XYZ file of N, CA and C in Angstrom:
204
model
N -3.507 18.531 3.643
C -3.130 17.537 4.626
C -4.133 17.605 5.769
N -4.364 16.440 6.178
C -5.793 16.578 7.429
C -4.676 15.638 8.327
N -4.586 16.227 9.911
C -3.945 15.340 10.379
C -5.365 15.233 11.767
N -5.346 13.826 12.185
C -6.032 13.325 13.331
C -5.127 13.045 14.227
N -5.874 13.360 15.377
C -5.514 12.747 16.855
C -6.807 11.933 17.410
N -6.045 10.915 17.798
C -7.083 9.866 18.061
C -7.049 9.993 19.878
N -8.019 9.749 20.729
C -7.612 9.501 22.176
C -8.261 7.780 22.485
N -7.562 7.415 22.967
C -7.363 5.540 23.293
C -7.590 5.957 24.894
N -8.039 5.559 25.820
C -7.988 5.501 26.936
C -6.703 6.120 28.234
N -6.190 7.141 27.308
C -5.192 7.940 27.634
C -4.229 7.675 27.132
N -3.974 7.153 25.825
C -3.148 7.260 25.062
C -3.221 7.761 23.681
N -2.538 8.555 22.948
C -3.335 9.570 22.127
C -2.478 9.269 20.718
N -3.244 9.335 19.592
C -2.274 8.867 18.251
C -2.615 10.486 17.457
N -1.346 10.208 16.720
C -1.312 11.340 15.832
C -0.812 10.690 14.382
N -1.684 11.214 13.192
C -1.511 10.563 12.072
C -1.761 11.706 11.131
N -0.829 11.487 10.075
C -1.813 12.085 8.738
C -0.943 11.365 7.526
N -1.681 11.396 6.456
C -1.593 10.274 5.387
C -0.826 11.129 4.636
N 0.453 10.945 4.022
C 1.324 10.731 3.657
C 1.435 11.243 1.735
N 1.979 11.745 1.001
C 1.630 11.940 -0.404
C 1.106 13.087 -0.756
N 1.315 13.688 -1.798
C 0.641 15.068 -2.044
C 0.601 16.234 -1.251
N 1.777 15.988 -0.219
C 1.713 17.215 0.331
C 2.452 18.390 -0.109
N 2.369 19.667 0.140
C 3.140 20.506 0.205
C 4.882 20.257 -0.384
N 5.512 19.757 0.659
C 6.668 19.668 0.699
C 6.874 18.201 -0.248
N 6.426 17.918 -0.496
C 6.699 16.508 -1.699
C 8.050 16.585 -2.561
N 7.963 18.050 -3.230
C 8.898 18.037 -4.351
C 10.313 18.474 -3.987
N 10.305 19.397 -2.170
C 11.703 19.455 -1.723
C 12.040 18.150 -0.975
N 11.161 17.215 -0.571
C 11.742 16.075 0.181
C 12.467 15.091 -1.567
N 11.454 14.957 -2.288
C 12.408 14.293 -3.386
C 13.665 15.143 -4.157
N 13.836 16.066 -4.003
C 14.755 16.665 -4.628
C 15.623 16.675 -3.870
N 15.763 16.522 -2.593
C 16.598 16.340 -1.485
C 17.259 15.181 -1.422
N 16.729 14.001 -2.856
C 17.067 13.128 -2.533
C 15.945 11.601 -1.511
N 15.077 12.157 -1.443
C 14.699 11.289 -0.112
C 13.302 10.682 -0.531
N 12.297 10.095 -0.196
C 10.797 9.874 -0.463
C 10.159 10.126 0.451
N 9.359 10.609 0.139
C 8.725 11.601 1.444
C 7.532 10.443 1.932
N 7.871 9.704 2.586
C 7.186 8.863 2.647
C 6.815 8.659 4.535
N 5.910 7.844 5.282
C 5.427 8.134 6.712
C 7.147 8.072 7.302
N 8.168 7.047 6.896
C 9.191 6.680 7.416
C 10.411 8.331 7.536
N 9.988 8.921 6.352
C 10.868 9.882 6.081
C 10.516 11.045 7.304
N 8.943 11.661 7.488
C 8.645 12.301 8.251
C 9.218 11.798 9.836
N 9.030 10.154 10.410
C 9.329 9.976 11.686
C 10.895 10.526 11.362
N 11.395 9.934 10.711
C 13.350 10.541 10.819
C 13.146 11.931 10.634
N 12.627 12.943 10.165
C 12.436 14.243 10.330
C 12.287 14.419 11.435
N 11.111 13.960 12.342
C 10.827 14.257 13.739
C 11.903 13.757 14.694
N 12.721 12.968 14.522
C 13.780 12.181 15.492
C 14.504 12.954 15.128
N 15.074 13.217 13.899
C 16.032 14.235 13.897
C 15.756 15.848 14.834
N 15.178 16.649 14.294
C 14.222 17.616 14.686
C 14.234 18.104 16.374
N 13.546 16.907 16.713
C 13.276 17.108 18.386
C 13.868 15.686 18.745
N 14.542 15.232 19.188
C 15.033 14.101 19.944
C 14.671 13.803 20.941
N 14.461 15.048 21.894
C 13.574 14.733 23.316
C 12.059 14.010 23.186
N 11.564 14.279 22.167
C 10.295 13.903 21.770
C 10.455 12.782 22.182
N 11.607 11.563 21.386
C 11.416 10.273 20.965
C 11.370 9.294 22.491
N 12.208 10.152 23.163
C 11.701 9.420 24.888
C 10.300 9.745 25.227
N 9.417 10.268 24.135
C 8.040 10.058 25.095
C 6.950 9.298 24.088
N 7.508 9.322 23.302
C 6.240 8.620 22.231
C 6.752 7.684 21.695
N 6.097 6.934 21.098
C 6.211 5.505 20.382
C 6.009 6.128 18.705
N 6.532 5.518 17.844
C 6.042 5.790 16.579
C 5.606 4.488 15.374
N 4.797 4.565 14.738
C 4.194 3.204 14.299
C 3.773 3.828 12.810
N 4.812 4.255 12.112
C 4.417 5.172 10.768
C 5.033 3.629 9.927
N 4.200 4.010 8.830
C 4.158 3.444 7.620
C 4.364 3.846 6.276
N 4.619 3.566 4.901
C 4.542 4.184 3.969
C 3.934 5.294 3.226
N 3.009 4.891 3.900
C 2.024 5.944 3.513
C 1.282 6.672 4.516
N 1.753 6.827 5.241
C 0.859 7.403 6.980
C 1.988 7.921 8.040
N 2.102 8.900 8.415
C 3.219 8.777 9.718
C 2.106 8.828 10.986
N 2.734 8.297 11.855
C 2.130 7.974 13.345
C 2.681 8.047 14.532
N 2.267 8.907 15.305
C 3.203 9.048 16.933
C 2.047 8.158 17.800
N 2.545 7.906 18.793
C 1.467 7.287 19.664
C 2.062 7.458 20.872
N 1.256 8.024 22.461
C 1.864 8.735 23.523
C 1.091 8.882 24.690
N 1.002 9.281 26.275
C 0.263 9.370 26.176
C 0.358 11.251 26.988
């Protein structure tokens, strides 16, 4: 897994692409698709305080925070 942080003019993205990771075979066996959508509900679940500071813009195949 390679994850990037991008910096925007003081706003900063965090991404990494989605598939073949590690945890693949306990997120489907759990029931779930480990997919960018599955990780943001991991993170909302997880840390909740987080979600008052970042924006999230994940996709199928990518999860994405954006913050600054």
């Amino acid at each position: 897994m390679t994850i990037h942080l991008h910096d925007f003019d003081g706003e900063h993205s965090l991404t990494w692409d989605v598939g073949g990771l590690a945890a693949d075979a306990a997120v489907v066996a759990a029931g779930h698709e480990p997919n960018g959508y599955f990780w943001e509900g991991l993170v909302r679940f997880a840390s909740p305080n987080i979600v008052e500071h970042v924006d999230f813009d994940s996709k199928a195949g990518m999860f994405c925070a954006v913050g600054s």
